[in-house]
Phi, psi and omega in degrees: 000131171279171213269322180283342182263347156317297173277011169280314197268343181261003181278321177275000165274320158281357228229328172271324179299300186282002178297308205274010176265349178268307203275022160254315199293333169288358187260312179323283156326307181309328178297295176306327170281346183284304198284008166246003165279319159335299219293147140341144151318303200280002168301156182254134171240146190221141175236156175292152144293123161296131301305075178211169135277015156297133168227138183263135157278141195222147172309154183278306183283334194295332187284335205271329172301309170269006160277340159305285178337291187296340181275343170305299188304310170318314170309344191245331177296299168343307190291340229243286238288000000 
């Protein structure tokens, strides 16, 4: 096998690992929007500090909204690749 068709299949290997590492993280995400469109009015919602163990009370739509944002952005990244 030759060296360009090496980096072509390892190109196209990473290029499926990160496809199938987005589209979890897109499952992922579909989930946090359903369960915060579910919620209650009078529910309390908390998002973590990133790389902590902390947690904030946070708005409920202000959170749902940017999970929409972000699950938009995964998608056009998916689309893109």
């Amino acid at each position: 096998m030759s060296s360009k068709s090496r980096d072509n299949d390892e190109h196209f290997e990473g290029q499926s690992a990160l496809k199938e590492d987005l589209n979890r993280k897109i499952k992922e995400q579909k989930v946090v929007v359903d369960e915060l469109s579910n919620l209650k009015k009078n529910r309390k919602v908390y998002i973590q500090q990133r790389n902590s163990n902390i947690f904030f009370l946070a708005d409920r739509s202000q959170t749902l909204n940017s999970s929409k944002k972000e699950l938009d952005y995964m998608k056009k990244d998916l689309q893109d690749l």
